[in-house]
C-alpha cells in the first residue's frame, strides 16, 4: 500500500521511478540489465559516417595537409609505391664518450663494430614486428621455411666510411651512424636495429650508445602503461575509501557493481561512435573508467547515505527510501544533467579525441543516473537494513548525526559566515592567480616532457647538446605548401624558388629546400628539417617569420595562389590557438545552460548564481595549481617529472568540462 501511495501523482518523477523500482525490484533488475545488454548490441553495429559531413580543416596546418593529400590523389601511384617510401626517415645510432674523441682508435673500433652489425641486420618480409626484433645477420628460423631474410637497411653511413664531418659533434666526442630502412614496413628495420644496439651497448659499457627509432612511439606506450597503472592503483584505493565511508561490505560493493555496469555500457557507446567515424583514441577508455567510478560512487553515496540516515531516524524501509529519492534522488538527476551539459561543451572543439571523450563520458553518466534511479532503489528495497551487512569494526558503528569532525567544521563556519567566506575566497583567488601567466603548448611534441629514463629523451637531449643549431633527426620539419589555380605557372614557380632560397638562410633550418611538385603540378612543397624541440621559442619565431614576412614578400602580388605553412611546430601552434579560441565558447555554453538548469531545479536566482560563481572560482584555483606545479615546477622533483614551462593546450577545456560538472554535485 505504501508503494502505491508513494507513486501517486504530484510526487516528483525521481520519487515515482525509485518507488516503482522498489515495489517491483525484479522487474527493475530486468529493465536495468536489458538497458546494459542493449547497449552492448549498440557496440556491434557497423555504420560508416567517416565520409559523410566531413568538416573543413580547422587550422592552416591541417589545411596544408589536405591540399597535399588532394594533389597526390590526382596522380595514380606507381606500382609498389604504397610499400616502398621514397625517402624513409633514417634510424640513428648516437655514440658518445666522456673522454675519448672520434679520432681515437678505440672510438673508431666501436663505431665500425656498430655499423657492421647494422649492415648485417636482416628481417623477414611480411613478418610481424617481433620477428624483426629477433632477426640477426643471415639467420632466422623462417629462412628454413623458404622465406629469404632481407637486409634491413639500404644504407648505413658512418663518419669513418663517408668522411662527412656533419656526423661528428663540434667537440669531437660524439658521432652519429645513420641507417636508412630498405623497405616498408620501416618499423621492422627500426625494431631490428634497437635489438642489435641493445646487445652492443652491453658489449661496450664505457660508451654512451643510444638509438633514435622514429618508427617506435615510446610516448604512446608510456601513456598507455601509465593509464593502466593508474587504474590498477585507483580501484583498491577506491574500495578502501568506500569501505571506510560506509563501514559495511555490502554497502561498499553495490556502488562499485553499478559503476562497473555503467562503464561497460559506455564502452559500447564509445566503440559504436569510433567505428562509425573511423576515429578514436584508446586513452579515452581509461578516462571513461575514471569518470564512471567518480559519478557512480558519488551518486550511490548520496542515495545510500541518506537512506541509512533515515533508517537511523526510525523510518521503515519504504519511507526511508522515499525520503532519499525525493532529496538525494532529485539531486542525482539534476547533477547528472549538469555533468552531461558540461561534457557536451567538449563537442565545440570539433576534435575526434574530444568527441570520443564527450560521447564516452556522457554515456557513462547517463547510464549511472539511470542505474541510480532504478537498479539502486531495487537493491535497497530487497536488502532493507541488511545493506549494513559486513560491518567493519569502528568505521561501521552508528554515530549520532552532527558528531563527526566535518560536522564540527561546518558548525564553526556557520557561526562566522562572513569571516569564513572571506578567508576561503581569498585562498581560492590566491591559488587561481598563477593562471595570469599560463602558457599553453603541446607537451607531447616536446621530448623534454618525457621521463628522464626514456631512451627517446636521452638521445634527443644528447643530440640537442652536441648539435644545437643543426637538424639531426629529420623528424621535426617546417613545410610550406604552395597551391596555384593552374599547373606550371612560371610566376608561382619563380616565387616558390625564391621563398626556398630565403628559408635556407634562416638559422635552425637545414635541407636543400628544393621545391617538390605534387600531382599534376598545381601544388609545390618546400620541406626543411628544424633543429631543437618543436615548442622551442626559436622554432615558433621561425614559423611566424615565414608566415608573416617571407610569404607575403614573395606571394602577395600573385593572384590565384594559396600558401600554407605546416609541420610539427606550425601544427602545434595552430592547435593551441584553436583550443584557446574555443575555451571562451565552451565556458559560456556550459555556464549558461547550467545556470538555467539550476534555476529550474531550485526555482531561484541566488542559488544558481552562487553555485556558478563558486564553481568558476574553484576551477580557476585548480588551473592555478596546475600552473604552479606543472608549468612553474613547484614540487616537480618530489613527484619525479621535469617541467617544460607550458601546460598541455587541450587541458583547460578538458578540465573545465570535467571539474565544473562534477563540482555541481556537491552544490545540489
XYZ file of C-alpha atoms in Angstrom:
668
model
C 0.000 0.000 0.000
C 2.843 2.323 0.815
C 4.361 1.796 -2.604
C 1.123 2.675 -4.363
C 0.710 5.840 -2.300
C 4.289 6.873 -2.934
C 3.802 6.768 -6.669
C 0.606 8.831 -6.733
C 0.503 11.941 -8.979
C 2.115 15.019 -7.501
C 5.325 13.318 -6.447
C 8.475 14.148 -8.384
C 9.470 11.908 -11.248
C 12.563 10.703 -9.395
C 10.403 9.535 -6.470
C 7.910 7.793 -8.735
C 10.659 5.949 -10.657
C 12.546 4.995 -7.483
C 9.440 3.771 -5.648
C 8.244 1.819 -8.673
C 11.657 0.131 -8.763
C 11.428 -0.561 -5.034
C 7.959 -2.042 -5.421
C 8.967 -4.180 -8.420
C 12.635 -4.960 -7.752
C 12.971 -7.977 -10.026
C 11.284 -6.158 -12.894
C 13.571 -3.170 -12.250
C 16.578 -5.509 -12.446
C 15.264 -6.826 -15.745
C 14.883 -3.299 -17.140
C 18.358 -2.280 -15.927
C 20.158 -5.277 -17.355
C 18.114 -5.051 -20.566
C 19.462 -1.498 -20.985
C 23.014 -2.704 -20.365
C 22.739 -5.617 -22.821
C 21.034 -3.405 -25.408
C 23.988 -1.038 -25.183
C 26.323 -3.976 -25.826
C 24.411 -4.607 -29.035
C 24.925 -0.962 -29.995
C 28.659 -1.515 -29.925
C 28.310 -4.275 -32.520
C 26.589 -2.046 -35.114
C 28.814 -1.171 -38.059
C 27.865 2.192 -39.520
C 30.226 4.332 -41.569
C 29.996 8.087 -41.095
C 33.651 8.692 -41.894
C 32.935 10.013 -45.400
C 29.801 11.969 -44.562
C 29.686 15.531 -43.368
C 33.449 15.999 -43.334
C 34.330 19.333 -41.756
C 36.793 21.721 -43.373
C 40.254 21.834 -41.843
C 40.195 23.801 -38.602
C 43.749 25.175 -38.843
C 46.198 26.320 -41.503
C 48.461 23.331 -40.803
C 45.582 20.886 -41.319
C 44.529 22.711 -44.480
C 48.059 22.287 -45.860
C 47.951 18.526 -45.332
C 44.552 18.362 -47.058
C 45.880 20.291 -50.066
C 48.838 17.912 -50.409
C 46.606 14.858 -49.993
C 44.183 16.090 -52.681
C 47.074 16.857 -55.032
C 48.564 13.394 -54.543
C 45.195 11.891 -55.418
C 45.391 13.454 -58.898
C 48.241 11.109 -59.885
C 47.933 7.325 -59.842
C 50.559 5.749 -57.557
C 53.489 3.962 -59.091
C 53.249 0.173 -58.640
C 54.763 -0.707 -55.277
C 54.752 2.927 -54.139
C 52.485 2.131 -51.206
C 55.041 -0.300 -49.823
C 58.340 1.469 -50.515
C 58.813 5.016 -49.185
C 60.582 7.460 -51.482
C 62.549 8.943 -48.601
C 62.145 6.920 -45.390
C 63.285 8.612 -42.200
C 66.544 7.036 -41.042
C 67.166 5.150 -37.849
C 70.048 6.768 -35.993
C 72.600 5.457 -33.511
C 74.396 8.073 -31.416
C 77.744 7.091 -29.884
C 79.479 9.264 -27.291
C 82.307 9.016 -24.771
C 83.216 11.198 -21.809
C 86.939 11.422 -22.655
C 87.684 9.712 -25.991
C 87.432 11.524 -29.330
C 86.347 10.165 -32.707
C 89.992 10.343 -33.774
C 90.945 7.747 -31.153
C 91.362 4.162 -32.322
C 89.112 2.731 -29.566
C 86.282 5.082 -30.584
C 86.659 4.130 -34.246
C 86.603 0.422 -33.407
C 83.275 0.734 -31.553
C 81.618 2.785 -34.311
C 82.787 0.391 -37.042
C 81.543 -2.550 -34.977
C 78.086 -0.950 -34.674
C 77.961 -0.016 -38.362
C 78.954 -3.511 -39.493
C 76.351 -5.054 -37.211
C 73.666 -2.789 -38.677
C 74.672 -3.660 -42.232
C 74.328 -7.327 -41.321
C 70.851 -6.983 -39.788
C 68.199 -8.967 -41.655
C 64.439 -9.096 -41.353
C 61.810 -11.474 -42.693
C 59.471 -9.815 -45.248
C 55.763 -9.855 -44.333
C 56.551 -10.990 -40.802
C 55.325 -9.480 -37.578
C 57.402 -6.742 -35.951
C 58.543 -9.167 -33.284
C 60.223 -11.259 -35.971
C 62.363 -8.318 -36.944
C 63.467 -7.819 -33.394
C 64.811 -11.324 -33.262
C 66.381 -11.277 -36.719
C 70.152 -11.297 -36.940
C 72.744 -11.477 -39.630
C 71.858 -14.214 -42.049
C 69.961 -16.376 -39.551
C 66.305 -16.813 -38.814
C 64.089 -19.805 -38.390
C 61.800 -18.530 -41.129
C 64.565 -18.924 -43.713
C 64.227 -22.681 -43.362
C 60.606 -22.277 -44.443
C 61.604 -20.786 -47.809
C 61.445 -17.078 -46.813
C 64.759 -15.400 -47.550
C 65.888 -12.783 -44.973
C 66.390 -9.325 -46.475
C 68.768 -6.502 -45.462
C 67.015 -4.213 -43.022
C 68.872 -1.127 -44.260
C 69.648 0.056 -47.766
C 72.443 2.304 -46.499
C 74.406 2.585 -43.255
C 76.566 5.702 -43.126
C 79.227 6.480 -40.541
C 81.930 9.154 -40.317
C 84.858 6.824 -40.975
C 83.309 5.437 -44.167
C 81.835 8.646 -45.588
C 84.136 11.310 -44.160
C 81.085 13.530 -43.546
C 82.123 15.968 -40.802
C 78.455 16.776 -40.083
C 78.173 13.357 -38.432
C 80.628 14.445 -35.711
C 79.866 16.935 -32.922
C 81.887 20.138 -32.603
C 83.753 18.838 -29.545
C 84.629 15.571 -31.307
C 83.222 13.346 -28.524
C 80.037 12.204 -30.275
C 79.129 10.814 -33.676
C 76.029 9.633 -35.460
C 75.504 6.479 -37.508
C 72.652 6.906 -39.977
C 70.819 3.801 -41.199
C 68.184 4.159 -43.945
C 65.453 1.452 -43.887
C 65.439 -0.640 -47.052
C 61.689 -1.148 -47.330
C 58.381 -0.850 -45.586
C 57.189 -1.517 -43.058
C 60.133 0.513 -41.807
C 59.345 -0.247 -38.181
C 60.734 -3.750 -38.796
C 64.131 -2.239 -39.539
C 63.835 0.041 -36.529
C 62.967 -2.832 -34.194
C 65.842 -4.907 -35.552
C 68.263 -2.011 -35.058
C 67.150 -1.468 -31.459
C 67.608 -5.153 -30.650
C 71.087 -5.082 -32.183
C 72.156 -1.883 -30.413
C 70.909 -3.166 -27.048
C 73.398 -6.025 -27.234
C 76.187 -3.708 -28.431
C 75.572 -1.368 -25.506
C 76.309 -4.236 -23.148
C 79.434 -5.124 -25.121
C 80.804 -1.541 -24.879
C 79.819 -0.327 -21.379
C 82.250 2.625 -21.389
C 80.428 4.251 -24.310
C 77.069 6.001 -24.369
C 75.088 4.326 -27.160
C 71.509 5.470 -27.865
C 69.144 4.592 -30.702
C 66.774 7.063 -32.298
C 63.977 4.981 -33.818
C 61.247 7.147 -35.410
C 59.080 4.072 -36.017
C 58.553 3.236 -32.349
C 56.157 5.520 -30.447
C 57.602 5.240 -26.969
C 55.402 8.135 -25.809
C 52.112 6.366 -26.585
C 53.364 3.173 -24.983
C 54.297 5.109 -21.850
C 50.889 6.822 -21.783
C 49.043 3.511 -22.089
C 51.154 1.883 -19.384
C 50.662 4.826 -17.015
C 46.883 4.871 -17.512
C 46.665 1.154 -16.810
C 48.835 1.625 -13.732
C 46.570 4.470 -12.568
C 43.504 2.236 -12.865
C 45.173 -0.629 -11.035
C 46.120 1.767 -8.244
C 42.811 3.663 -8.071
C 40.478 0.646 -7.805
C 41.766 -0.745 -4.481
C 42.099 2.771 -3.059
C 38.500 3.494 -4.073
C 37.342 0.265 -2.437
C 39.148 1.089 0.815
C 37.743 4.639 0.936
C 34.213 3.339 0.349
C 34.699 0.687 2.993
C 35.758 3.348 5.496
C 32.922 5.666 4.448
C 30.102 3.106 4.629
C 31.638 0.918 7.302
C 29.948 -2.107 5.737
C 30.980 -4.525 2.974
C 27.592 -4.821 1.217
C 27.054 -1.055 1.059
C 30.556 -0.760 -0.438
C 30.106 -3.364 -3.169
C 26.790 -2.012 -4.503
C 28.197 1.293 -5.893
C 31.167 -0.491 -7.461
C 28.928 -3.026 -9.202
C 26.594 -0.305 -10.507
C 29.537 1.787 -11.707
C 31.020 -1.267 -13.439
C 27.778 -1.898 -15.348
C 27.599 1.750 -16.446
C 31.226 1.667 -17.604
C 30.625 -1.460 -19.700
C 27.592 0.163 -21.334
C 29.545 3.377 -22.003
C 32.332 1.361 -23.635
C 29.801 0.048 -26.140
C 28.646 3.569 -26.981
C 32.276 4.572 -27.422
C 33.007 1.594 -29.684
C 29.936 2.484 -31.752
C 30.953 6.113 -32.323
C 34.586 5.178 -33.006
C 33.550 2.525 -35.525
C 31.115 4.899 -37.205
C 33.573 7.770 -37.551
C 36.673 5.671 -38.149
C 38.459 7.629 -35.436
C 39.214 7.071 -31.785
C 41.804 7.178 -29.038
C 42.451 4.224 -26.754
C 43.247 6.521 -23.818
C 39.603 7.658 -23.806
C 38.577 4.272 -22.378
C 40.666 4.949 -19.289
C 39.030 8.362 -18.883
C 35.594 6.728 -19.110
C 36.536 4.261 -16.362
C 37.719 7.020 -14.032
C 34.662 9.166 -14.784
C 32.346 6.195 -14.297
C 33.873 5.456 -10.912
C 33.636 9.119 -9.897
C 29.956 9.692 -10.673
C 28.889 6.107 -9.951
C 30.288 6.220 -6.439
C 29.139 9.816 -5.832
C 25.529 9.121 -6.719
C 25.400 5.876 -4.775
C 26.910 7.665 -1.781
C 24.195 10.319 -1.926
C 21.301 7.851 -2.023
C 22.614 5.137 0.298
C 23.873 7.600 2.914
C 20.512 9.382 3.037
C 18.633 6.079 3.135
C 20.721 4.776 6.042
C 20.331 8.100 7.810
C 16.524 7.854 7.553
C 16.617 4.273 8.848
C 18.503 5.508 11.926
C 15.762 8.062 12.460
C 13.317 5.187 12.827
C 11.611 5.249 9.427
C 10.649 1.977 7.814
C 12.351 0.747 4.665
C 9.991 2.261 2.087
C 9.546 5.582 3.859
C 13.313 5.939 4.222
C 13.769 5.178 0.544
C 11.049 7.651 -0.428
C 12.736 10.454 1.515
C 16.098 9.527 -0.011
C 14.606 9.521 -3.534
C 12.897 12.887 -3.045
C 16.115 14.530 -1.819
C 19.259 12.696 -2.916
C 17.494 11.121 -5.909
C 16.468 14.534 -7.195
C 19.997 15.810 -6.628
C 21.360 12.838 -8.620
C 19.028 13.592 -11.528
C 19.988 17.260 -11.798
C 23.644 16.523 -11.056
C 23.722 14.066 -13.945
C 22.125 16.585 -16.290
C 24.639 19.235 -15.211
C 27.613 16.939 -15.775
C 26.300 15.883 -19.203
C 25.761 19.526 -20.214
C 29.331 20.317 -19.180
C 30.638 17.404 -21.226
C 28.630 18.470 -24.288
C 30.868 21.543 -24.275
C 33.730 19.326 -25.444
C 31.950 18.902 -28.786
C 32.649 22.585 -29.543
C 36.296 21.709 -30.128
C 35.497 19.634 -33.258
C 38.345 17.279 -32.465
C 37.994 13.473 -32.813
C 39.554 12.789 -29.418
C 37.327 15.335 -27.680
C 34.304 13.896 -29.449
C 35.210 10.433 -28.176
C 35.721 11.765 -24.644
C 32.380 13.572 -24.770
C 30.461 10.548 -26.079
C 32.082 8.106 -23.657
C 31.755 10.243 -20.544
C 28.209 11.436 -21.339
C 27.230 7.800 -21.852
C 28.720 6.663 -18.544
C 26.975 9.497 -16.660
C 23.666 8.729 -18.401
C 23.801 5.031 -17.512
C 24.885 5.895 -13.963
C 21.860 8.167 -13.458
C 19.520 5.500 -14.849
C 21.060 2.897 -12.557
C 20.873 5.191 -9.529
C 17.121 5.696 -10.015
C 16.203 2.099 -10.937
C 18.787 -0.533 -10.014
C 19.889 1.081 -6.752
C 16.387 1.533 -5.225
C 15.550 -2.053 -6.217
C 18.645 -3.373 -4.425
C 17.898 -1.223 -1.361
C 14.304 -2.473 -1.315
C 15.430 -6.106 -1.307
C 18.148 -5.602 1.286
C 16.447 -3.195 3.647
C 18.511 -2.943 6.834
C 20.692 -5.769 5.550
C 22.505 -3.156 3.492
C 24.624 -2.801 6.638
C 25.833 -6.414 6.437
C 29.558 -6.917 6.844
C 30.098 -4.082 9.293
C 33.714 -3.022 9.763
C 34.852 -2.517 13.372
C 34.993 1.147 14.426
C 34.052 2.516 10.975
C 30.785 0.577 10.876
C 29.423 1.885 14.166
C 26.287 4.034 14.237
C 27.188 7.602 15.042
C 24.908 10.395 16.082
C 24.443 12.961 13.344
C 26.487 16.076 13.922
C 29.131 14.259 15.940
C 31.778 13.843 13.229
C 34.759 16.137 12.597
C 33.314 17.560 9.371
C 30.115 18.460 11.155
C 32.147 20.446 13.681
C 33.933 22.235 10.825
C 30.613 23.170 9.211
C 29.227 24.367 12.541
C 32.271 26.569 13.096
C 31.965 28.028 9.595
C 28.247 28.692 10.137
C 28.990 30.641 13.331
C 31.313 33.030 11.459
C 29.946 33.058 7.890
C 31.402 36.346 6.655
C 34.885 35.700 8.011
C 34.863 32.109 6.696
C 33.648 33.184 3.264
C 36.238 35.959 3.025
C 39.085 33.649 4.014
C 38.095 30.906 1.591
C 37.506 33.275 -1.315
C 40.872 34.923 -0.658
C 42.540 31.496 -0.608
C 40.884 30.455 -3.884
C 41.839 33.743 -5.550
C 45.435 33.308 -4.381
C 45.529 29.774 -5.779
C 43.984 30.974 -9.051
C 46.406 33.888 -9.535
C 49.125 31.855 -11.374
C 46.640 31.486 -14.245
C 47.649 35.011 -15.238
C 50.935 33.657 -16.631
C 49.502 30.445 -18.097
C 51.497 29.303 -21.141
C 49.748 26.787 -23.384
C 51.556 24.349 -25.663
C 51.618 20.748 -26.836
C 53.941 18.927 -24.481
C 53.558 15.706 -26.462
C 55.559 17.455 -29.195
C 58.387 18.050 -26.709
C 60.910 15.410 -25.712
C 61.548 17.482 -22.575
C 58.173 16.392 -21.211
C 59.188 12.727 -21.295
C 60.564 10.933 -18.229
C 64.342 11.110 -17.986
C 64.501 7.303 -18.020
C 63.155 7.093 -21.590
C 65.723 6.467 -24.322
C 63.994 8.908 -26.675
C 64.562 11.738 -24.216
C 68.165 10.700 -23.614
C 69.046 10.597 -27.292
C 67.243 13.865 -28.071
C 68.988 15.665 -25.207
C 72.346 14.363 -26.383
C 71.649 15.432 -29.974
C 70.487 18.880 -28.845
C 73.597 19.314 -26.681
C 76.083 18.204 -29.348
C 74.396 19.701 -32.448
C 72.429 22.679 -31.023
C 71.903 24.526 -34.314
C 71.555 21.549 -36.638
C 68.504 19.474 -37.520
C 69.751 15.972 -36.827
C 66.733 13.645 -36.858
C 64.629 14.903 -39.736
C 61.544 14.252 -37.620
C 60.968 17.931 -36.879
C 60.018 19.697 -40.102
C 58.812 23.004 -41.449
C 56.795 22.561 -44.641
C 55.421 25.228 -46.969
C 52.677 24.172 -49.408
C 52.079 26.381 -52.451
C 48.839 25.802 -54.374
C 48.082 27.555 -57.661
C 44.958 27.725 -59.831
C 46.847 26.276 -62.817
C 49.759 23.853 -63.168
C 53.231 25.104 -64.008
C 52.633 28.842 -63.619
C 56.013 30.472 -64.199
C 55.429 33.275 -61.687
C 54.419 30.802 -58.940
C 57.386 28.530 -59.688
C 59.785 31.504 -59.507
C 58.254 32.799 -56.240
C 58.453 29.337 -54.708
C 62.123 29.014 -55.602
C 62.834 32.480 -54.162
C 60.989 31.574 -50.949
C 63.003 28.355 -50.647
C 66.237 30.276 -51.099
C 65.234 32.774 -48.406
C 64.272 29.989 -45.990
C 67.644 28.297 -46.455
C 69.164 31.370 -44.855
C 67.128 31.032 -41.658
C 69.004 29.760 -38.620
C 67.832 26.364 -37.365
C 66.600 25.129 -40.779
C 68.504 22.638 -42.895
C 67.877 20.901 -46.174
C 68.021 21.775 -49.835
C 64.627 23.462 -49.840
C 64.181 22.377 -53.446
C 60.503 22.613 -54.482
C 58.777 19.242 -54.870
C 55.988 19.088 -57.452
C 52.961 17.119 -56.281
C 50.287 15.637 -58.516
C 49.673 17.357 -61.834
C 51.709 20.421 -60.901
C 49.220 22.733 -59.187
C 50.894 22.123 -55.833
C 54.537 22.515 -54.834
C 56.051 21.755 -51.460
C 59.124 23.085 -49.650
C 60.363 20.945 -46.775
C 63.077 21.779 -44.232
C 64.323 19.962 -41.146
C 64.274 22.000 -37.928
C 66.699 21.840 -35.026
C 65.855 21.624 -31.342
C 62.386 20.883 -29.982
C 59.007 21.642 -31.556
C 57.875 24.092 -28.820
C 61.223 25.928 -28.726
C 60.639 29.721 -28.952
C 63.213 29.948 -31.747
C 61.261 27.460 -33.870
C 57.991 29.266 -33.187
C 59.628 32.548 -34.197
C 60.779 30.896 -37.433
C 57.226 29.811 -38.253
C 55.906 33.315 -37.537
C 58.628 34.889 -39.685
C 57.857 32.617 -42.638
C 54.118 33.264 -42.341
C 54.131 36.987 -41.668
C 57.246 38.197 -43.557
C 58.659 35.819 -46.173
C 55.437 34.511 -47.733
C 53.880 37.997 -48.123
C 57.166 39.260 -49.600
C 57.061 36.771 -52.493
C 53.355 35.919 -52.949
C 51.296 38.979 -52.026
C 51.080 40.136 -55.652
C 50.225 36.686 -57.065
C 46.524 36.039 -57.516
C 45.056 32.544 -57.597
C 47.568 31.136 -55.107
C 47.330 29.772 -51.593
C 50.475 29.411 -49.460
C 50.223 27.399 -46.240
C 52.742 26.543 -43.534
C 52.614 23.238 -41.691
C 54.918 20.819 -39.880
C 55.409 19.925 -36.206
C 55.864 23.387 -34.752
C 53.309 25.072 -37.010
C 50.746 22.371 -36.281
C 51.305 22.677 -32.530
C 50.966 26.467 -32.652
C 47.743 26.270 -34.676
C 46.265 23.582 -32.438
C 46.993 25.502 -29.243
C 45.438 28.640 -30.750
C 42.360 26.608 -31.727
C 41.957 25.351 -28.157
C 42.473 28.840 -26.735
C 39.884 30.299 -29.127
C 37.340 27.586 -28.288
C 37.683 27.838 -24.492
C 35.523 31.001 -24.051
C 32.762 29.427 -26.141
C 32.846 26.235 -24.090
C 32.752 28.175 -20.819
C 29.875 30.399 -21.997
C 27.819 27.444 -23.201
C 28.332 25.345 -20.075
C 27.833 28.166 -17.571
C 24.680 29.469 -19.270
C 22.936 26.096 -19.578
C 23.934 25.001 -16.065
C 22.616 28.274 -14.663
C 19.285 27.787 -16.426
C 19.076 24.172 -15.277
C 19.698 25.145 -11.644
C 17.050 27.844 -11.920
C 14.567 25.123 -12.850
C 15.816 22.803 -10.109
C 15.756 25.364 -7.272
C 13.288 27.965 -8.622
C 15.768 30.605 -7.526
C 18.251 33.114 -8.937
C 20.564 33.393 -5.937
C 21.305 29.674 -5.533
C 22.360 29.011 -9.163
C 24.327 32.278 -9.250
C 26.208 31.274 -6.109
C 26.843 27.770 -7.453
C 28.126 29.014 -10.822
C 30.424 31.654 -9.292
C 31.895 29.246 -6.754
C 32.424 26.600 -9.423
C 34.197 29.099 -11.666
C 36.380 30.187 -8.747
C 37.242 26.618 -7.720
C 38.005 25.678 -11.338
C 40.267 28.729 -11.660
C 42.038 27.643 -8.460
C 42.595 24.205 -9.995
C 44.078 25.902 -13.073
C 46.360 27.940 -10.824
C 47.656 24.873 -9.001
C 48.214 23.223 -12.379
C 50.372 26.172 -13.487
C 52.296 26.245 -10.196
C 53.167 22.557 -10.337
C 53.455 21.576 -13.996
C 54.491 24.865 -15.595
C 56.490 26.529 -12.813
C 57.770 23.251 -11.357
C 56.708 23.500 -7.696
C 57.262 20.036 -6.241
C 58.437 18.647 -9.583
C 61.485 16.963 -8.062
C 59.392 15.253 -5.408
C 56.898 13.987 -7.996
C 59.584 12.876 -10.430
C 58.952 14.945 -13.558
C 60.644 17.776 -15.428
C 58.563 20.938 -16.024
C 58.689 22.168 -19.624
C 57.314 25.658 -18.978
C 53.925 25.018 -20.522
C 50.550 23.383 -19.919
C 49.042 20.990 -22.463
C 46.897 23.101 -24.787
C 43.796 20.908 -24.587
C 43.878 20.542 -20.792
C 41.979 23.733 -19.766
C 38.964 22.783 -21.910
C 39.019 19.172 -20.744
C 39.417 20.116 -17.077
C 36.688 22.744 -17.229
C 34.151 20.305 -18.626
C 35.020 17.674 -16.009
C 35.526 19.909 -12.963
C 32.605 22.250 -13.488
C 30.161 19.379 -13.930
C 31.416 17.265 -11.040
C 31.680 20.242 -8.674
C 27.987 20.949 -9.167
C 27.162 17.621 -7.492
C 28.004 18.992 -4.095
C 26.034 22.216 -4.523
C 22.992 20.171 -5.428
